[in-house]
CSV table of C-alpha atoms in Angstrom, one decimal:
chain,number,residue,atom,x,y,z
A,1,MET,CA,9.0,-4.3,-3.9
A,2,ASN,CA,5.7,-3.2,-4.7
A,3,LEU,CA,3.0,-5.6,-4.7
A,4,GLU,CA,-0.7,-5.5,-5.0
A,5,PRO,CA,-2.2,-9.1,-3.5
A,6,GLU,CA,-6.2,-8.8,-5.1
A,7,SER,CA,-4.8,-8.0,-8.8
A,8,TYR,CA,-1.3,-10.1,-7.8
A,9,SER,CA,-4.1,-12.9,-6.7
A,10,SER,CA,-7.3,-12.5,-9.7
A,11,GLN,CA,-5.3,-15.3,-11.4
A,12,HIS,CA,-5.4,-18.7,-9.7
A,13,ILE,CA,-2.2,-20.0,-9.9
A,14,PRO,CA,-0.2,-17.4,-12.0
A,15,LEU,CA,2.6,-19.4,-14.2
A,16,GLU,CA,1.9,-23.3,-15.3
A,17,SER,CA,5.5,-23.8,-15.1
A,18,VAL,CA,4.8,-22.9,-10.9
A,19,LYS,CA,2.1,-25.5,-10.5
A,20,CYS,CA,4.7,-27.8,-12.6
A,21,PHE,CA,7.4,-27.4,-10.4
A,22,LEU,CA,5.4,-28.2,-6.9
A,23,SER,CA,3.2,-30.8,-8.1
A,24,GLU,CA,5.0,-32.9,-10.5
A,25,THR,CA,8.8,-32.3,-10.3
A,26,LEU,CA,9.0,-32.5,-6.2
A,27,PRO,CA,6.9,-35.3,-5.7
A,28,GLN,CA,9.5,-37.5,-8.2
A,29,LEU,CA,12.2,-36.2,-6.4
A,30,GLY,CA,10.5,-38.0,-3.3
A,31,TRP,CA,9.2,-34.3,-1.8
A,32,ASN,CA,5.7,-36.0,-0.8
A,33,ARG,CA,6.4,-37.9,1.5
A,34,SER,CA,7.6,-35.7,4.4
A,35,SER,CA,6.9,-36.3,8.6
A,36,LYS,CA,5.0,-34.9,11.4
A,37,GLU,CA,9.0,-33.9,12.2
A,38,ASP,CA,9.1,-32.0,9.1
A,39,VAL,CA,9.2,-28.4,8.9
A,40,VAL,CA,8.8,-26.0,6.0
A,41,LEU,CA,9.8,-22.7,5.3
A,42,ASP,CA,8.5,-20.9,2.3
A,43,VAL,CA,10.3,-18.2,0.8
A,44,GLY,CA,8.7,-15.3,-0.6
A,45,CYS,CA,5.4,-16.0,-0.2
A,46,GLY,CA,3.4,-13.4,-1.5
A,47,PRO,CA,-0.1,-13.3,-0.7
A,48,GLY,CA,-0.2,-17.4,0.0
A,49,GLY,CA,-2.2,-18.7,-3.2
A,50,THR,CA,1.0,-21.0,-3.8
A,51,THR,CA,1.5,-21.9,-0.7
A,52,PHE,CA,-1.9,-23.2,0.5
A,53,GLN,CA,-2.6,-24.6,-2.9
A,54,LEU,CA,0.5,-26.1,-3.5
A,55,VAL,CA,2.7,-26.3,-1.0
A,56,LEU,CA,0.6,-27.4,1.6
A,57,PRO,CA,0.0,-30.5,-0.1
A,58,LEU,CA,3.0,-31.3,-0.5
A,59,PHE,CA,3.5,-31.9,3.3
A,60,PRO,CA,0.3,-32.8,4.3
A,61,GLY,CA,1.3,-33.9,7.5
A,62,VAL,CA,4.2,-31.9,8.6
A,63,LYS,CA,4.6,-30.0,12.1
A,64,LYS,CA,4.5,-26.7,10.6
A,65,ILE,CA,5.0,-24.9,7.5
A,66,PHE,CA,6.7,-20.8,7.8
A,67,ALA,CA,5.7,-18.5,5.1
A,68,VAL,CA,7.6,-15.5,4.8
A,69,ASP,CA,7.4,-12.6,2.3
A,70,LEU,CA,8.7,-8.6,2.6
A,71,VAL,CA,5.1,-7.0,2.5
A,72,PRO,CA,3.3,-6.8,4.8
A,73,ALA,CA,-0.1,-5.9,2.4
A,74,ALA,CA,0.7,-9.4,1.2
A,75,ILE,CA,1.4,-11.2,4.2
A,76,GLU,CA,-2.0,-9.3,5.5
A,77,PHE,CA,-4.0,-11.0,3.0
A,78,ALA,CA,-2.7,-14.4,2.9
A,79,LYS,CA,-3.8,-14.8,6.7
A,80,ARG,CA,-7.0,-13.5,5.3
A,81,HIS,CA,-7.8,-15.7,2.0
A,82,ASN,CA,-5.0,-18.5,2.1
A,83,SER,CA,-4.8,-19.6,6.1
A,84,HIS,CA,-4.9,-23.2,7.4
A,85,GLN,CA,-3.3,-24.8,10.8
A,86,LEU,CA,-0.3,-25.8,9.8
A,87,ILE,CA,0.8,-22.4,7.8
A,88,GLU,CA,2.1,-19.5,10.1
A,89,TYR,CA,2.2,-16.4,7.8
A,90,SER,CA,5.0,-13.3,8.8
A,91,VAL,CA,6.6,-11.2,7.2
A,92,ALA,CA,10.6,-11.4,7.3
A,93,ASN,CA,13.5,-9.9,4.7
A,94,PHE,CA,15.1,-13.3,4.2
A,95,GLU,CA,18.3,-11.3,3.8
A,96,ASP,CA,18.2,-10.0,6.8
A,97,TRP,CA,20.2,-13.1,9.1
A,98,SER,CA,18.8,-11.3,12.7
A,99,ILE,CA,14.9,-12.0,11.5
A,100,LEU,CA,16.2,-15.9,10.1
A,101,SER,CA,18.4,-16.8,12.5
A,102,GLN,CA,15.6,-18.6,15.0
A,103,TRP,CA,14.7,-21.2,12.7
A,104,GLU,CA,18.8,-21.5,12.1
A,105,GLY,CA,19.4,-25.7,11.1
A,106,LYS,CA,15.5,-26.1,12.1
A,107,ILE,CA,14.4,-26.4,8.2
A,108,THR,CA,13.5,-30.2,7.1
A,109,ARG,CA,12.5,-28.3,3.3
A,110,LEU,CA,12.4,-24.4,2.0
A,111,VAL,CA,10.5,-23.9,-0.9
A,112,SER,CA,11.0,-20.4,-3.0
A,113,ILE,CA,9.1,-19.8,-5.7
A,114,TYR,CA,10.0,-16.9,-8.0
A,115,CYS,CA,11.5,-14.8,-4.8
A,116,PHE,CA,15.4,-14.7,-5.3
A,117,ASN,CA,15.0,-12.7,-8.6
A,118,TRP,CA,14.1,-9.7,-6.4
A,119,LEU,CA,17.2,-10.2,-4.0
A,120,LYS,CA,19.9,-7.8,-4.5
A,121,ASP,CA,22.8,-10.5,-2.8
A,122,GLN,CA,21.2,-14.0,-4.5
A,123,ARG,CA,25.2,-15.3,-3.2
A,124,ASN,CA,24.4,-14.4,0.8
A,125,ALA,CA,20.2,-15.9,0.1
A,126,PHE,CA,22.4,-19.0,-0.7
A,127,GLN,CA,24.4,-18.9,2.4
A,128,ASN,CA,21.2,-17.8,4.0
A,129,VAL,CA,19.3,-20.8,2.9
A,130,PHE,CA,22.4,-23.3,4.0
A,131,LYS,CA,22.4,-21.7,7.3
A,132,LEU,CA,18.7,-22.5,8.1
A,133,LEU,CA,18.9,-26.2,6.9
A,134,LYS,CA,19.1,-29.2,9.1
A,135,LYS,CA,21.7,-31.6,7.9
A,136,GLY,CA,19.8,-33.6,5.0
A,137,GLY,CA,17.4,-30.8,4.4
A,138,GLU,CA,16.3,-29.7,0.9
A,139,ALA,CA,15.6,-26.7,-0.7
A,140,ALA,CA,13.4,-26.2,-4.0
A,141,ILE,CA,14.1,-23.0,-5.4
A,142,CYS,CA,12.7,-21.3,-8.5
A,143,PHE,CA,14.0,-18.1,-9.7
A,144,SER,CA,13.8,-15.8,-13.7
A,145,THR,CA,16.9,-15.4,-14.6
A,146,GLU,CA,16.2,-12.8,-18.0
A,147,SER,CA,13.2,-12.2,-18.3
A,148,SER,CA,10.8,-9.5,-21.0
A,149,TYR,CA,9.3,-8.0,-17.8
A,150,TYR,CA,12.5,-6.3,-16.6
A,151,ASP,CA,13.0,-5.5,-20.6
A,152,ALA,CA,9.9,-3.7,-20.2
A,153,ILE,CA,10.5,-2.3,-17.1
A,154,LEU,CA,14.1,-0.8,-18.5
A,155,LYS,CA,11.8,0.6,-21.1
A,156,VAL,CA,9.3,2.9,-19.3
A,157,GLN,CA,11.8,4.1,-17.2
A,158,ASN,CA,13.9,5.4,-19.7
A,159,ASP,CA,11.2,6.6,-21.5
A,160,PRO,CA,11.3,10.4,-21.9
A,161,LYS,CA,7.1,10.3,-20.5
A,162,TRP,CA,8.0,9.4,-17.6
A,163,SER,CA,12.1,9.2,-16.6
A,164,CYS,CA,10.9,12.1,-14.7
A,165,PHE,CA,10.0,10.1,-12.3
A,166,LEU,CA,11.6,7.2,-12.2
A,167,LYS,CA,15.3,8.1,-13.4
A,168,ASP,CA,17.2,7.1,-10.8
A,169,ILE,CA,14.3,4.6,-8.8
A,170,GLU,CA,16.2,0.8,-7.8
A,171,ASN,CA,14.2,-1.2,-10.5
A,172,LEU,CA,15.2,-4.7,-8.7
A,173,ILE,CA,16.4,-6.0,-11.8
A,174,PRO,CA,18.5,-9.0,-10.8
A,175,GLU,CA,22.2,-9.1,-11.9
A,176,SER,CA,21.8,-12.4,-14.0
A,177,HIS,CA,19.7,-10.3,-16.2
A,178,HIS,CA,22.1,-8.2,-17.4
A,179,LYS,CA,24.9,-10.5,-17.0
A,180,LYS,CA,23.3,-13.6,-18.5
A,181,TYR,CA,24.2,-16.0,-16.1
A,182,ASP,CA,23.0,-19.5,-16.8
A,183,SER,CA,23.3,-22.9,-14.8
A,184,SER,CA,27.0,-23.0,-14.7
A,185,TYR,CA,27.1,-19.9,-13.0
A,186,TYR,CA,24.7,-21.2,-10.1
A,187,LYS,CA,25.8,-24.5,-9.7
A,188,LYS,CA,29.7,-23.4,-9.1
A,189,MET,CA,27.8,-20.7,-6.8
A,190,LEU,CA,25.7,-23.6,-4.9
A,191,GLU,CA,28.9,-26.0,-5.0
A,192,THR,CA,30.8,-23.2,-2.9
A,193,THR,CA,28.2,-22.1,-0.6
A,194,GLY,CA,28.4,-26.3,0.6
A,195,PHE,CA,25.5,-27.6,-1.2
A,196,GLU,CA,24.8,-30.6,-3.3
A,197,ILE,CA,23.0,-29.9,-6.5
A,198,ILE,CA,20.1,-32.9,-6.6
A,199,TYR,CA,18.3,-31.4,-9.7
A,200,CYS,CA,19.2,-27.9,-11.9
A,201,ARG,CA,16.8,-27.0,-14.7
A,202,ASN,CA,17.8,-23.9,-16.8
A,203,GLU,CA,15.0,-22.9,-19.8
A,204,VAL,CA,13.4,-20.8,-21.3
A,205,ILE,CA,9.3,-21.1,-20.6
A,206,THR,CA,6.8,-19.1,-21.9
A,207,GLU,CA,3.2,-19.1,-20.6
A,208,VAL,CA,0.4,-18.3,-21.6
A,209,THR,CA,-2.5,-16.1,-19.8
A,210,SER,CA,-6.3,-16.7,-20.0
A,211,SER,CA,-6.8,-13.0,-20.7
A,212,ASP,CA,-5.9,-9.8,-21.1
A,213,LYS,CA,-7.4,-8.3,-17.9
A,214,LYS,CA,-5.8,-11.3,-15.9
A,215,TYR,CA,-2.4,-10.2,-17.8
A,216,LYS,CA,-2.8,-6.7,-16.8
A,217,ASP,CA,-3.4,-7.6,-13.2
A,218,PHE,CA,-1.0,-10.1,-12.4
A,219,PHE,CA,1.9,-8.5,-14.1
A,220,THR,CA,1.6,-4.7,-13.2
A,221,SER,CA,0.4,-5.6,-9.3
A,222,MET,CA,4.1,-6.5,-9.0
A,223,CYS,CA,5.4,-3.6,-11.0
A,224,VAL,CA,8.0,-1.9,-8.4
A,225,LEU,CA,8.2,1.2,-10.7
A,226,THR,CA,4.5,2.3,-10.0
A,227,PRO,CA,4.3,3.7,-6.4
A,228,HIS,CA,6.7,6.5,-7.8
A,229,VAL,CA,4.1,7.5,-10.5
A,230,PRO,CA,1.6,10.2,-9.9
A,231,SER,CA,-1.7,8.7,-8.8
A,232,ASP,CA,-3.6,10.4,-11.5
A,233,LEU,CA,-1.3,9.4,-14.3
A,234,LYS,CA,-0.8,5.9,-12.4
A,235,GLU,CA,-3.4,3.7,-15.2
A,236,GLU,CA,-1.7,5.5,-18.5
A,237,PHE,CA,1.8,4.0,-16.7
A,238,LYS,CA,0.7,0.7,-16.1
A,239,HIS,CA,-1.0,0.9,-20.6
A,240,ASP,CA,2.1,2.0,-21.2
A,241,PHE,CA,4.2,-1.0,-19.3
A,242,MET,CA,1.6,-3.3,-20.7
A,243,GLU,CA,1.6,-2.3,-23.8
A,244,GLU,CA,5.7,-2.5,-24.3
A,245,PHE,CA,5.6,-6.0,-22.2
A,246,LEU,CA,2.7,-7.0,-25.0
A,247,ARG,CA,5.1,-6.2,-27.6
A,248,LEU,CA,8.1,-7.8,-26.1
A,249,ASN,CA,6.2,-11.3,-26.1
A,250,GLY,CA,3.3,-11.0,-28.2
A,251,ARG,CA,0.5,-13.5,-28.3
A,252,ASN,CA,-0.5,-17.3,-28.9
A,253,ASP,CA,-2.3,-18.6,-32.1
A,254,LYS,CA,-5.8,-18.1,-30.3
A,255,GLY,CA,-4.8,-14.5,-29.3
A,256,LEU,CA,-3.8,-15.3,-25.8
A,257,PRO,CA,-1.0,-12.8,-24.6
A,258,LEU,CA,2.1,-14.5,-23.6
A,259,PHE,CA,5.1,-14.2,-21.1
A,260,ILE,CA,8.8,-15.3,-22.1
A,261,SER,CA,11.2,-15.6,-19.0
A,262,LYS,CA,14.7,-17.7,-19.0
A,263,VAL,CA,14.0,-20.0,-15.1
A,264,ILE,CA,16.5,-21.8,-13.4
A,265,GLN,CA,14.9,-24.5,-10.9
A,266,LEU,CA,16.8,-26.5,-8.4
A,267,VAL,CA,16.9,-28.5,-6.0
A,268,ILE,CA,19.6,-28.9,-3.4
A,269,ARG,CA,20.8,-30.7,0.0
A,270,LYS,CA,22.4,-29.9,2.6
A,271,PRO,CA,24.7,-32.3,3.2
């Protein structure tokens, strides 16, 4: 996938719903009680802002927080700007078990925020989570199942103006967006894998961004199509993408740009 860490990190905590899930929901479910023997894994940590600002405060006394992401530039940014003695950042593909096997059965808490929506095989990813967790270990996972972001991606990819560059490019839009999966689909998948479901919430979330610049920086920073557009046309492409994205989402009564998506929040336990 594409990620421009500097632009992605321009907004301190990009999504308010993420802050609420990590700082309010998880403590209510006992996630703020940790020991020096706990080992935490943050999957899809990106540039590390959420890891440092929201995940770390949940586990102030743990043995180690491992934070992984597929994008090397994101990990390098995290090491420079969001380092801490308890956090160890590394590049890893969560769909590649050969990389993950070093942590098999060792993880007490696993966190993944807006990562599973990028994965091609979510069932396999949940199986990896199961294998990584200790007996009694828990995972907190949040990701979008449907989103105006994906609709904007599809629109510009098929626009005759840009399709000559993007026709056969993998857009990483999840199957859940096309097939409209709801929580019942994921509950069945999780129970089949062997998990106990502690918490499951599926809702439409509307996020407000404090400025047009932060809105553009954040959402264009992870657009998977941008690298495939010629350099001299990238800014024009970003402009067209954001025009479509804003058209789909609109603004609030104060004129601030909105982002609408359907999100599932999960807390699951390995028996």
